[in-house]
Each structure stands twice: as C-alpha cells, then as structure tokens.
Short mmCIF file of C-alpha atoms in Angstrom, two decimals:
data_model
loop_
_atom_site.label_atom_id
_atom_site.label_comp_id
_atom_site.label_asym_id
_atom_site.label_seq_id
_atom_site.Cartn_x
_atom_site.Cartn_y
_atom_site.Cartn_z
CA MET X 22 6.10 99.85 119.98
CA THR X 23 7.29 99.84 123.56
CA GLU X 24 11.01 99.54 124.32
CA LYS X 25 10.39 95.99 125.56
CA GLU X 26 8.61 95.06 122.32
CA LYS X 27 11.54 96.49 120.35
CA MET X 28 13.98 94.51 122.52
CA LEU X 29 12.10 91.27 121.98
CA VAL X 30 11.98 91.61 118.18
CA GLY X 31 15.67 92.50 117.84
CA VAL X 32 15.54 96.15 116.79
CA LEU X 33 17.31 99.07 118.46
CA TYR X 34 15.78 99.98 121.81
CA ASP X 35 16.57 102.09 124.86
CA ALA X 36 16.85 99.94 127.99
CA ASN X 37 18.22 102.73 130.16
CA GLN X 38 15.28 105.15 130.04
CA ASP X 39 12.45 102.63 130.18
CA GLU X 40 10.73 102.13 133.54
CA GLU X 41 9.28 98.71 132.64
CA LEU X 42 12.63 97.24 131.61
CA GLU X 43 14.39 98.83 134.58
CA ALA X 44 11.85 97.31 136.99
CA GLU X 45 12.20 93.88 135.35
CA ARG X 46 16.00 94.03 135.61
CA MET X 47 15.86 95.09 139.27
CA ARG X 48 13.48 92.23 140.12
CA CYS X 49 15.81 89.77 138.42
CA LYS X 50 18.97 91.24 140.00
CA ASP X 51 17.34 90.96 143.44
CA LEU X 52 16.52 87.29 142.80
CA CYS X 53 20.07 86.66 141.56
CA PHE X 54 21.42 88.36 144.69
CA ASP X 55 19.30 86.07 146.88
CA PHE X 56 20.39 83.02 144.85
CA ASN X 57 24.07 84.00 145.12
CA ASN X 58 23.82 84.57 148.86
CA THR X 59 22.03 81.35 149.71
CA ARG X 60 24.20 78.82 151.52
CA PRO X 61 25.38 76.07 149.13
CA SER X 62 23.90 73.47 151.47
CA GLN X 63 20.43 75.00 150.92
CA THR X 64 19.95 73.33 147.53
CA GLY X 65 16.16 73.40 147.83
CA ARG X 66 16.15 77.18 148.33
CA GLN X 67 18.56 77.66 145.42
CA ALA X 68 16.39 75.48 143.17
CA GLU X 69 13.29 77.50 144.11
CA LEU X 70 15.06 80.79 143.37
CA LEU X 71 16.33 79.45 140.04
CA ARG X 72 12.72 78.53 139.13
CA GLN X 73 11.74 82.14 139.88
CA ILE X 74 14.61 83.55 137.81
CA VAL X 75 14.57 81.60 134.53
CA GLY X 76 11.77 81.25 132.00
CA THR X 77 12.08 77.48 131.54
CA LEU X 78 13.83 75.02 133.85
CA GLY X 79 14.22 71.42 132.71
CA GLU X 80 14.70 68.37 134.93
CA ASP X 81 17.85 68.06 137.06
CA CYS X 82 19.28 71.52 136.32
CA ARG X 83 22.00 73.01 138.49
CA VAL X 84 23.67 76.40 138.51
CA THR X 85 26.57 77.08 140.85
CA ALA X 86 26.67 80.58 142.36
CA PRO X 87 27.50 83.23 141.54
CA PHE X 88 25.14 83.57 138.61
CA TRP X 89 23.87 86.80 137.04
CA CYS X 90 21.37 87.64 134.34
CA ASP X 91 19.35 90.68 133.27
CA TYR X 92 15.74 89.53 132.91
CA GLY X 93 15.71 85.79 133.52
CA TYR X 94 12.47 85.11 131.67
CA ASN X 95 14.40 84.86 128.38
CA ILE X 96 16.55 81.95 129.67
CA HIS X 97 15.43 78.43 128.79
CA LEU X 98 17.36 75.50 130.29
CA GLY X 99 16.91 71.96 128.98
CA ASP X 100 17.15 68.79 131.06
CA ARG X 101 20.43 68.06 132.88
CA PHE X 102 21.83 71.55 132.35
CA TYR X 103 24.79 72.54 134.54
CA ALA X 104 26.57 75.91 134.80
CA ASN X 105 29.66 76.28 136.96
CA HIS X 106 30.69 79.38 138.97
CA ASN X 107 30.53 82.91 137.50
CA CYS X 108 28.06 82.37 134.69
CA VAL X 109 26.65 85.59 133.19
CA MET X 110 23.68 85.59 130.81
CA LEU X 111 22.71 88.94 129.32
CA ASP X 112 19.28 87.79 128.22
CA ALA X 113 17.59 90.73 126.52
CA ALA X 114 16.82 88.14 123.81
CA PRO X 115 16.19 84.44 124.40
CA ILE X 116 19.06 82.20 125.44
CA THR X 117 17.98 78.61 124.86
CA PHE X 118 19.95 75.52 125.95
CA GLY X 119 19.12 71.97 124.92
CA SER X 120 19.52 68.96 127.19
CA ASP X 121 22.81 67.64 128.56
CA VAL X 122 24.62 70.98 128.33
CA TYR X 123 27.58 71.60 130.64
CA VAL X 124 29.00 75.09 131.04
CA GLY X 125 32.44 75.59 132.59
CA PRO X 126 33.30 78.35 135.05
CA ASP X 127 33.45 82.02 134.13
CA CYS X 128 31.35 81.80 130.94
CA GLY X 129 29.26 84.54 129.37
CA PHE X 130 26.28 84.46 127.01
CA TYR X 131 25.67 87.94 125.62
CA THR X 132 22.57 88.59 123.50
CA SER X 133 23.02 92.37 123.73
CA GLY X 134 25.15 94.54 121.52
CA HIS X 135 25.55 98.19 120.64
CA PRO X 136 25.48 100.02 117.29
CA LEU X 137 28.74 100.94 115.59
CA GLU X 138 27.46 104.45 114.84
CA LYS X 139 28.61 106.68 117.69
CA GLU X 140 25.44 108.82 117.72
CA LEU X 141 23.22 105.77 118.26
CA ARG X 142 25.63 104.20 120.75
CA ASN X 143 26.00 107.46 122.70
CA ALA X 144 22.20 107.77 122.81
CA GLY X 145 22.19 104.54 124.84
CA LEU X 146 20.58 102.36 122.19
CA GLU X 147 21.26 98.65 121.97
CA TYR X 148 20.00 95.53 120.22
CA ALA X 149 19.55 91.92 121.27
CA HIS X 150 19.75 88.74 119.18
CA PRO X 151 19.01 85.22 120.50
CA ILE X 152 21.58 82.59 121.40
CA THR X 153 20.73 78.91 120.92
CA VAL X 154 22.81 75.98 122.21
CA GLY X 155 21.83 72.46 121.11
CA ASN X 156 21.87 69.14 122.98
CA ASP X 157 24.97 67.33 124.28
CA VAL X 158 27.21 70.40 124.39
CA TRP X 159 30.23 71.00 126.61
CA ILE X 160 31.36 74.61 126.91
CA GLY X 161 34.82 75.01 128.47
CA GLY X 162 35.77 77.60 131.06
CA GLY X 163 35.99 81.25 130.12
CA VAL X 164 33.97 80.95 126.89
CA ARG X 165 32.05 83.97 125.60
CA ILE X 166 29.14 83.49 123.19
CA MET X 167 28.04 86.61 121.30
CA PRO X 168 24.63 87.85 120.04
CA GLY X 169 22.84 85.77 117.43
CA VAL X 170 25.04 82.65 117.67
CA THR X 171 23.69 79.12 117.33
CA VAL X 172 25.73 76.15 118.58
CA GLY X 173 24.67 72.79 117.13
CA ASN X 174 24.26 69.40 118.83
CA ASN X 175 27.16 67.27 120.10
CA VAL X 176 29.68 70.12 120.26
CA VAL X 177 32.68 70.86 122.46
CA ILE X 178 33.75 74.51 122.71
CA GLY X 179 37.33 74.85 124.00
CA SER X 180 38.17 76.99 127.02
CA GLY X 181 38.73 80.67 126.43
CA SER X 182 36.93 80.74 123.08
CA ILE X 183 35.09 83.79 121.79
CA VAL X 184 32.19 82.47 119.71
CA THR X 185 31.12 85.09 117.15
CA LYS X 186 29.64 82.82 114.45
CA ASP X 187 27.45 79.73 114.39
CA VAL X 188 29.08 76.39 115.24
CA PRO X 189 27.77 73.32 113.36
CA SER X 190 26.82 70.04 115.03
CA GLY X 191 29.35 67.30 115.75
CA VAL X 192 32.55 69.31 116.12
CA VAL X 193 35.24 70.55 118.46
CA ALA X 194 35.67 74.31 118.09
CA ALA X 195 38.01 76.72 119.86
CA GLY X 196 39.90 79.97 119.58
CA ASN X 197 39.49 83.70 119.30
CA PRO X 198 37.56 83.94 117.14
CA CYS X 199 36.21 80.42 117.65
CA ARG X 200 36.58 78.11 114.66
CA VAL X 201 35.99 74.42 113.97
CA LEU X 202 39.09 72.31 114.75
CA ARG X 203 37.82 68.82 113.92
CA ALA X 204 34.80 66.56 113.78
CA LEU X 205 33.67 64.56 116.79
CA ALA X 206 33.24 60.79 116.45
#
C-alpha cells in the first residue's frame, strides 16, 4: 500500500517522507494562499479558488479568509455552508458537512492524530479518521472537532468546545470536553 492509500483507509502512515502527499499538500497550500490573498471584493475569484480547493462544493457556499487545509479534496461542503475567519481543516481523511451548516470564527476540524507510543510518534507516523457534520448545524467560535467525530442533525455546538466524541441529533452541546447540555425544540 502507498502512504496515501494507508492515509485514506485510516491506518498509520508517513506523510512527511512521501513525495506524492507532499506534492498534494503544497498544491493545496498554494491554492489556499491565493484564496487568502484575494481581495474580499473579488468574490468570483474566491469562489473559483474554493472550487479548486475542496472536493465537493454545494450551492451558495461561502468561506471567509483566512482558510487553510491540507489536501482539500477530502472536504465536502453541503448547500448553504458558511465558515467564518480562521477556519482550519486538516483533511487527511474526509470532512463532510451537510446543508445549512454555519461555522463560527477560529474553528478547527482535525482528522489527523498521532500514536501514543513514542517510537511510532517519533518516527513521524500519524493516522486520520473522518469527521462528519449533519444538516442544520451551528458551530460556535473557537470550536475544535477531533478525529473520527460525527455531529448529528439540528445541533448547536457552543463556543470554545472541544468535541472528542460523537454528538447526537437535536441537541445543544458545549464544553471541554464537549457534552450534551439539553435537547433542542
């Protein structure tokens, strides 16, 4: 298996010594740089760059610069997606958003993690597990969503939350670690 194949199936892989993955990250970082340095009034240019960056772009999607990701092709945005300033998506595994998802400023979606065993970690190995966010979700500012998490439909995640476990549909959740606070009507 190639390092990319390992990455995409969620087993340990070496992203640092693989020319294919390095080239893909550099291409994506260059596109993000161009996106982030496009004048805000040039919405058409930003939309075109976003189409080149992400794997799937629904209708009426907007991302406010700056925005950074690793590969781009693993990001799937549903209709009416919005991400505010300083969004970071470490997308070694798929990050999938449903429709009507609103992301506050300074949020991070991290599919990548590192082994607890120091020998593996020091060898530069990592893993990636997908993140899925349902429909009708509002994610407050400063939220971090960790590898392998699924957020259900009709959910509000409170600002500053660190989401380490799945969040069911129809709830308000917040905290560090994030936990369900109450049901939504």
